[in-house]
Amino acid sequence: QHDGVEFIYILEGEMVYRHGSHVYAMGPGDSLYFDADAPLGPEELNQLPIRFLSFIVDPVRAREIISGIGLQRIDSAKILKG
């Protein structure tokens, strides 16, 4: 659990990932995008090895970047299956 938003993309392996009271079965090509203000992290490691990318953006820094290059903020939460 931390400030900001997080994006996770599974490269290899399978796991169950927890975000708050929800769990998501994930495999290669799956991704999660969420506010990181709830308990989170791998719950079950089902097929090893597991490799995934995790991008965490601090909300204050994100606002500075977005305003600096003239982008609009998009409020959304998405779970994408590969």
GROMACS .gro file of N, CA, C and O in nm:
model
  328
    1GLN      N    1   0.085  -0.117   0.000
    1GLN     CA    2   0.000   0.000   0.000
    1GLN      C    3   0.089   0.123   0.000
    1GLN      O    4   0.183   0.132   0.078
    2HIS      N    5   0.061   0.217  -0.090
    2HIS     CA    6   0.141   0.337  -0.101
    2HIS      C    7   0.063   0.443  -0.178
    2HIS      O    8  -0.044   0.416  -0.232
    3ASP      N    9   0.115   0.563  -0.183
    3ASP     CA   10   0.051   0.669  -0.260
    3ASP      C   11   0.070   0.645  -0.408
    3ASP      O   12   0.162   0.576  -0.450
    4GLY      N   13  -0.016   0.706  -0.487
    4GLY     CA   14   0.001   0.704  -0.631
    4GLY      C   15  -0.083   0.600  -0.700
    4GLY      O   16  -0.175   0.542  -0.644
    5VAL      N   17  -0.050   0.581  -0.827
    5VAL     CA   18  -0.116   0.479  -0.908
    5VAL      C   19  -0.010   0.380  -0.954
    5VAL      O   20   0.109   0.412  -0.959
    6GLU      N   21  -0.054   0.260  -0.987
    6GLU     CA   22   0.040   0.156  -1.027
    6GLU      C   23  -0.014   0.082  -1.149
    6GLU      O   24  -0.135   0.061  -1.162
    7PHE      N   25   0.077   0.044  -1.237
    7PHE     CA   26   0.045  -0.037  -1.354
    7PHE      C   27   0.134  -0.159  -1.349
    7PHE      O   28   0.255  -0.147  -1.331
    8ILE      N   29   0.075  -0.277  -1.364
    8ILE     CA   30   0.150  -0.402  -1.363
    8ILE      C   31   0.122  -0.476  -1.492
    8ILE      O   32   0.006  -0.487  -1.535
    9TYR      N   33   0.228  -0.527  -1.555
    9TYR     CA   34   0.217  -0.604  -1.679
    9TYR      C   35   0.293  -0.735  -1.662
    9TYR      O   36   0.412  -0.735  -1.630
   10ILE      N   37   0.225  -0.848  -1.682
   10ILE     CA   38   0.286  -0.979  -1.662
   10ILE      C   39   0.360  -1.021  -1.789
   10ILE      O   40   0.302  -1.028  -1.898
   11LEU      N   41   0.488  -1.051  -1.774
   11LEU     CA   42   0.571  -1.098  -1.886
   11LEU      C   43   0.575  -1.250  -1.894
   11LEU      O   44   0.574  -1.307  -2.003
   12GLU      N   45   0.584  -1.314  -1.777
   12GLU     CA   46   0.605  -1.459  -1.774
   12GLU      C   47   0.552  -1.514  -1.643
   12GLU      O   48   0.558  -1.447  -1.539
   13GLY      N   49   0.497  -1.636  -1.647
   13GLY     CA   50   0.448  -1.701  -1.527
   13GLY      C   51   0.302  -1.668  -1.500
   13GLY      O   52   0.236  -1.599  -1.578
   14GLU      N   53   0.253  -1.720  -1.388
   14GLU     CA   54   0.115  -1.697  -1.347
   14GLU      C   55   0.110  -1.671  -1.198
   14GLU      O   56   0.182  -1.733  -1.121
   15MET      N   57   0.024  -1.577  -1.160
   15MET     CA   58   0.007  -1.546  -1.019
   15MET      C   59  -0.133  -1.492  -0.994
   15MET      O   60  -0.205  -1.456  -1.086
   16VAL      N   61  -0.169  -1.490  -0.867
   16VAL     CA   62  -0.290  -1.422  -0.823
   16VAL      C   63  -0.244  -1.296  -0.753
   16VAL      O   64  -0.160  -1.302  -0.662
   17TYR      N   65  -0.297  -1.182  -0.796
   17TYR     CA   66  -0.254  -1.052  -0.742
   17TYR      C   67  -0.370  -0.992  -0.662
   17TYR      O   68  -0.484  -0.993  -0.708
   18ARG      N   69  -0.340  -0.943  -0.543
   18ARG     CA   70  -0.441  -0.882  -0.457
   18ARG      C   71  -0.437  -0.730  -0.468
   18ARG      O   72  -0.331  -0.670  -0.467
   19HIS      N   73  -0.556  -0.671  -0.477
   19HIS     CA   74  -0.571  -0.526  -0.462
   19HIS      C   75  -0.692  -0.504  -0.373
   19HIS      O   76  -0.806  -0.531  -0.412
   20GLY      N   77  -0.666  -0.461  -0.249
   20GLY     CA   78  -0.775  -0.445  -0.153
   20GLY      C   79  -0.840  -0.579  -0.125
   20GLY      O   80  -0.773  -0.677  -0.096
   21SER      N   81  -0.972  -0.587  -0.140
   21SER     CA   82  -1.044  -0.711  -0.114
   21SER      C   83  -1.064  -0.796  -0.240
   21SER      O   84  -1.131  -0.898  -0.236
   22HIS      N   85  -1.003  -0.754  -0.351
   22HIS     CA   86  -1.018  -0.826  -0.478
   22HIS      C   87  -0.889  -0.900  -0.512
   22HIS      O   88  -0.779  -0.853  -0.483
   23VAL      N   89  -0.904  -1.018  -0.576
   23VAL     CA   90  -0.788  -1.093  -0.625
   23VAL      C   91  -0.809  -1.119  -0.774
   23VAL      O   92  -0.922  -1.136  -0.820
   24TYR      N   93  -0.698  -1.120  -0.848
   24TYR     CA   94  -0.702  -1.134  -0.994
   24TYR      C   95  -0.602  -1.240  -1.036
   24TYR      O   96  -0.483  -1.228  -1.006
   25ALA      N   97  -0.650  -1.342  -1.108
   25ALA     CA   98  -0.562  -1.442  -1.167
   25ALA      C   99  -0.499  -1.379  -1.290
   25ALA      O  100  -0.569  -1.326  -1.377
   26MET      N  101  -0.366  -1.382  -1.297
   26MET     CA  102  -0.296  -1.313  -1.404
   26MET      C  103  -0.192  -1.404  -1.468
   26MET      O  104  -0.126  -1.482  -1.400
   27GLY      N  105  -0.177  -1.390  -1.600
   27GLY     CA  106  -0.077  -1.463  -1.676
   27GLY      C  107  -0.014  -1.371  -1.779
   27GLY      O  108  -0.045  -1.251  -1.784
   28PRO      N  109   0.074  -1.424  -1.863
   28PRO     CA  110   0.144  -1.342  -1.962
   28PRO      C  111   0.048  -1.257  -2.046
   28PRO      O  112  -0.054  -1.306  -2.095
   29GLY      N  113   0.080  -1.128  -2.058
   29GLY     CA  114  -0.001  -1.034  -2.135
   29GLY      C  115  -0.110  -0.965  -2.056
   29GLY      O  116  -0.169  -0.869  -2.103
   30ASP      N  117  -0.138  -1.011  -1.933
   30ASP     CA  118  -0.239  -0.946  -1.849
   30ASP      C  119  -0.179  -0.824  -1.781
   30ASP      O  120  -0.059  -0.817  -1.755
   31SER      N  121  -0.267  -0.727  -1.749
   31SER     CA  122  -0.220  -0.607  -1.681
   31SER      C  123  -0.326  -0.557  -1.584
   31SER      O  124  -0.444  -0.587  -1.597
   32LEU      N  125  -0.281  -0.480  -1.486
   32LEU     CA  126  -0.368  -0.413  -1.390
   32LEU      C  127  -0.326  -0.267  -1.381
   32LEU      O  128  -0.206  -0.236  -1.386
   33TYR      N  129  -0.424  -0.180  -1.364
   33TYR     CA  130  -0.399  -0.037  -1.341
   33TYR      C  131  -0.490   0.003  -1.227
   33TYR      O  132  -0.611  -0.020  -1.232
   34PHE      N  133  -0.433   0.061  -1.118
   34PHE     CA  134  -0.514   0.087  -1.001
   34PHE      C  135  -0.452   0.195  -0.913
   34PHE      O  136  -0.333   0.223  -0.921
   35ASP      N  137  -0.538   0.255  -0.829
   35ASP     CA  138  -0.489   0.341  -0.722
   35ASP      C  139  -0.422   0.250  -0.620
   35ASP      O  140  -0.477   0.146  -0.583
   36ALA      N  141  -0.306   0.289  -0.572
   36ALA     CA  142  -0.227   0.202  -0.486
   36ALA      C  143  -0.250   0.229  -0.337
   36ALA      O  144  -0.165   0.201  -0.255
   37ASP      N  145  -0.368   0.281  -0.304
   37ASP     CA  146  -0.396   0.318  -0.166
   37ASP      C  147  -0.465   0.207  -0.087
   37ASP      O  148  -0.524   0.231   0.017
   38ALA      N  149  -0.459   0.084  -0.137
   38ALA     CA  150  -0.518  -0.032  -0.068
   38ALA      C  151  -0.410  -0.138  -0.054
   38ALA      O  152  -0.310  -0.136  -0.126
   39PRO      N  153  -0.428  -0.234   0.039
   39PRO     CA  154  -0.331  -0.344   0.048
   39PRO      C  155  -0.320  -0.414  -0.087
   39PRO      O  156  -0.420  -0.442  -0.152
   40LEU      N  157  -0.196  -0.441  -0.129
   40LEU     CA  158  -0.176  -0.498  -0.262
   40LEU      C  159  -0.051  -0.583  -0.268
   40LEU      O  160   0.036  -0.572  -0.184
   41GLY      N  161  -0.045  -0.669  -0.369
   41GLY     CA  162   0.074  -0.749  -0.391
   41GLY      C  163   0.039  -0.890  -0.434
   41GLY      O  164  -0.077  -0.931  -0.433
   42PRO      N  165   0.141  -0.968  -0.476
   42PRO     CA  166   0.118  -1.106  -0.515
   42PRO      C  167   0.060  -1.187  -0.399
   42PRO      O  168   0.111  -1.182  -0.287
   43GLU      N  169  -0.047  -1.259  -0.427
   43GLU     CA  170  -0.114  -1.341  -0.326
   43GLU      C  171  -0.073  -1.487  -0.340
   43GLU      O  172  -0.050  -1.555  -0.241
   44GLU      N  173  -0.065  -1.537  -0.464
   44GLU     CA  174  -0.024  -1.675  -0.493
   44GLU      C  175   0.070  -1.673  -0.613
   44GLU      O  176   0.043  -1.603  -0.711
   45LEU      N  177   0.176  -1.748  -0.605
   45LEU     CA  178   0.269  -1.763  -0.717
   45LEU      C  179   0.245  -1.901  -0.777
   45LEU      O  180   0.287  -2.002  -0.722
   46ASN      N  181   0.171  -1.906  -0.889
   46ASN     CA  182   0.121  -2.033  -0.942
   46ASN      C  183   0.212  -2.099  -1.045
   46ASN      O  184   0.215  -2.221  -1.053
   47GLN      N  185   0.280  -2.022  -1.127
   47GLN     CA  186   0.371  -2.080  -1.226
   47GLN      C  187   0.498  -1.997  -1.228
   47GLN      O  188   0.497  -1.880  -1.266
   48LEU      N  189   0.608  -2.060  -1.185
   48LEU     CA  190   0.737  -1.991  -1.177
   48LEU      C  191   0.821  -2.023  -1.300
   48LEU      O  192   0.805  -2.131  -1.357
   49PRO      N  193   0.913  -1.939  -1.339
   49PRO     CA  194   0.939  -1.808  -1.281
   49PRO      C  195   0.831  -1.707  -1.322
   49PRO      O  196   0.762  -1.724  -1.422
   50ILE      N  197   0.819  -1.603  -1.240
   50ILE     CA  198   0.727  -1.493  -1.270
   50ILE      C  199   0.810  -1.367  -1.293
   50ILE      O  200   0.895  -1.333  -1.211
   51ARG      N  201   0.784  -1.303  -1.405
   51ARG     CA  202   0.847  -1.174  -1.435
   51ARG      C  203   0.736  -1.077  -1.471
   51ARG      O  204   0.648  -1.110  -1.551
   52PHE      N  205   0.739  -0.960  -1.408
   52PHE     CA  206   0.640  -0.859  -1.442
   52PHE      C  207   0.699  -0.720  -1.427
   52PHE      O  208   0.796  -0.700  -1.354
   53LEU      N  209   0.643  -0.629  -1.501
   53LEU     CA  210   0.682  -0.488  -1.492
   53LEU      C  211   0.584  -0.418  -1.400
   53LEU      O  212   0.463  -0.443  -1.406
   54SER      N  213   0.636  -0.330  -1.315
   54SER     CA  214   0.551  -0.253  -1.225
   54SER      C  215   0.593  -0.107  -1.234
   54SER      O  216   0.709  -0.074  -1.209
   55PHE      N  217   0.500  -0.022  -1.272
   55PHE     CA  218   0.525   0.121  -1.283
   55PHE      C  219   0.443   0.191  -1.175
   55PHE      O  220   0.321   0.177  -1.170
   56ILE      N  221   0.510   0.265  -1.089
   56ILE     CA  222   0.443   0.338  -0.981
   56ILE      C  223   0.466   0.486  -1.005
   56ILE      O  224   0.579   0.530  -1.023
   57VAL      N  225   0.356   0.562  -1.006
   57VAL     CA  226   0.365   0.705  -1.029
   57VAL      C  227   0.309   0.779  -0.908
   57VAL      O  228   0.193   0.757  -0.870
   58ASP      N  229   0.391   0.862  -0.849
   58ASP     CA  230   0.349   0.947  -0.738
   58ASP      C  231   0.250   1.051  -0.792
   58ASP      O  232   0.276   1.114  -0.895
   59PRO      N  233   0.136   1.071  -0.726
   59PRO     CA  234   0.034   1.161  -0.781
   59PRO      C  235   0.081   1.305  -0.796
   59PRO      O  236   0.045   1.372  -0.893
   60VAL      N  237   0.163   1.355  -0.706
   60VAL     CA  238   0.212   1.492  -0.716
   60VAL      C  239   0.304   1.506  -0.837
   60VAL      O  240   0.290   1.598  -0.918
   61ARG      N  241   0.396   1.413  -0.852
   61ARG     CA  242   0.488   1.417  -0.966
   61ARG      C  243   0.413   1.399  -1.098
   61ARG      O  244   0.444   1.463  -1.197
   62ALA      N  245   0.313   1.313  -1.099
   62ALA     CA  246   0.233   1.292  -1.221
   62ALA      C  247   0.165   1.421  -1.262
   62ALA      O  248   0.162   1.456  -1.380
   63ARG      N  249   0.108   1.494  -1.166
   63ARG     CA  250   0.043   1.621  -1.198
   63ARG      C  251   0.143   1.720  -1.254
   63ARG      O  252   0.113   1.794  -1.348
   64GLU      N  253   0.264   1.723  -1.200
   64GLU     CA  254   0.367   1.814  -1.251
   64GLU      C  255   0.403   1.780  -1.394
   64GLU      O  256   0.416   1.867  -1.479
   65ILE      N  257   0.419   1.652  -1.423
   65ILE     CA  258   0.455   1.609  -1.558
   65ILE      C  259   0.343   1.642  -1.655
   65ILE      O  260   0.365   1.698  -1.763
   66ILE      N  261   0.220   1.607  -1.617
   66ILE     CA  262   0.105   1.630  -1.704
   66ILE      C  263   0.086   1.778  -1.733
   66ILE      O  264   0.068   1.819  -1.847
   67SER      N  265   0.094   1.863  -1.631
   67SER     CA  266   0.073   2.006  -1.653
   67SER      C  267   0.190   2.065  -1.732
   67SER      O  268   0.171   2.158  -1.811
   68GLY      N  269   0.310   2.009  -1.714
   68GLY     CA  270   0.427   2.060  -1.785
   68GLY      C  271   0.425   2.034  -1.933
   68GLY      O  272   0.483   2.109  -2.012
   69ILE      N  273   0.357   1.928  -1.977
   69ILE     CA  274   0.353   1.898  -2.120
   69ILE      C  275   0.213   1.915  -2.178
   69ILE      O  276   0.189   1.880  -2.293
   70GLY      N  277   0.121   1.969  -2.099
   70GLY     CA  278  -0.011   2.004  -2.150
   70GLY      C  279  -0.105   1.888  -2.174
   70GLY      O  280  -0.195   1.896  -2.258
   71LEU      N  281  -0.091   1.777  -2.099
   71LEU     CA  282  -0.183   1.665  -2.113
   71LEU      C  283  -0.299   1.680  -2.015
   71LEU      O  284  -0.286   1.745  -1.913
   72GLN      N  285  -0.409   1.617  -2.048
   72GLN     CA  286  -0.522   1.614  -1.956
   72GLN      C  287  -0.517   1.486  -1.876
   72GLN      O  288  -0.476   1.382  -1.927
   73ARG      N  289  -0.561   1.494  -1.752
   73ARG     CA  290  -0.564   1.375  -1.667
   73ARG      C  291  -0.685   1.290  -1.705
   73ARG      O  292  -0.793   1.341  -1.728
   74ILE      N  293  -0.665   1.160  -1.708
   74ILE     CA  294  -0.773   1.066  -1.735
   74ILE      C  295  -0.793   0.983  -1.609
   74ILE      O  296  -0.701   0.915  -1.563
   75ASP      N  297  -0.912   0.990  -1.551
   75ASP     CA  298  -0.943   0.912  -1.432
   75ASP      C  299  -1.005   0.780  -1.474
   75ASP      O  300  -1.113   0.777  -1.531
   76SER      N  301  -0.934   0.669  -1.447
   76SER     CA  302  -0.988   0.539  -1.484
   76SER      C  303  -0.917   0.431  -1.405
   76SER      O  304  -0.809   0.450  -1.354
   77ALA      N  305  -0.981   0.319  -1.396
   77ALA     CA  306  -0.920   0.199  -1.341
   77ALA      C  307  -0.950   0.088  -1.439
   77ALA      O  308  -1.065   0.067  -1.475
   78LYS      N  309  -0.849   0.018  -1.484
   78LYS     CA  310  -0.870  -0.083  -1.586
   78LYS      C  311  -0.799  -0.212  -1.551
   78LYS      O  312  -0.689  -0.211  -1.499
   79ILE      N  313  -0.864  -0.321  -1.582
   79ILE     CA  314  -0.805  -0.453  -1.573
   79ILE      C  315  -0.810  -0.509  -1.714
   79ILE      O  316  -0.918  -0.524  -1.772
   80LEU      N  317  -0.695  -0.536  -1.772
   80LEU     CA  318  -0.690  -0.581  -1.911
   80LEU      C  319  -0.637  -0.724  -1.916
   80LEU      O  320  -0.533  -0.754  -1.859
   81LYS      N  321  -0.710  -0.810  -1.981
   81LYS     CA  322  -0.666  -0.948  -1.999
   81LYS      C  323  -0.597  -0.961  -2.134
   81LYS      O  324  -0.646  -0.909  -2.234
   82GLY      N  325  -0.481  -1.030  -2.136
   82GLY     CA  326  -0.404  -1.047  -2.259
   82GLY      C  327  -0.468  -1.139  -2.359
   82GLY      O  328  -0.565  -1.201  -2.344
   0.00000   0.00000   0.00000
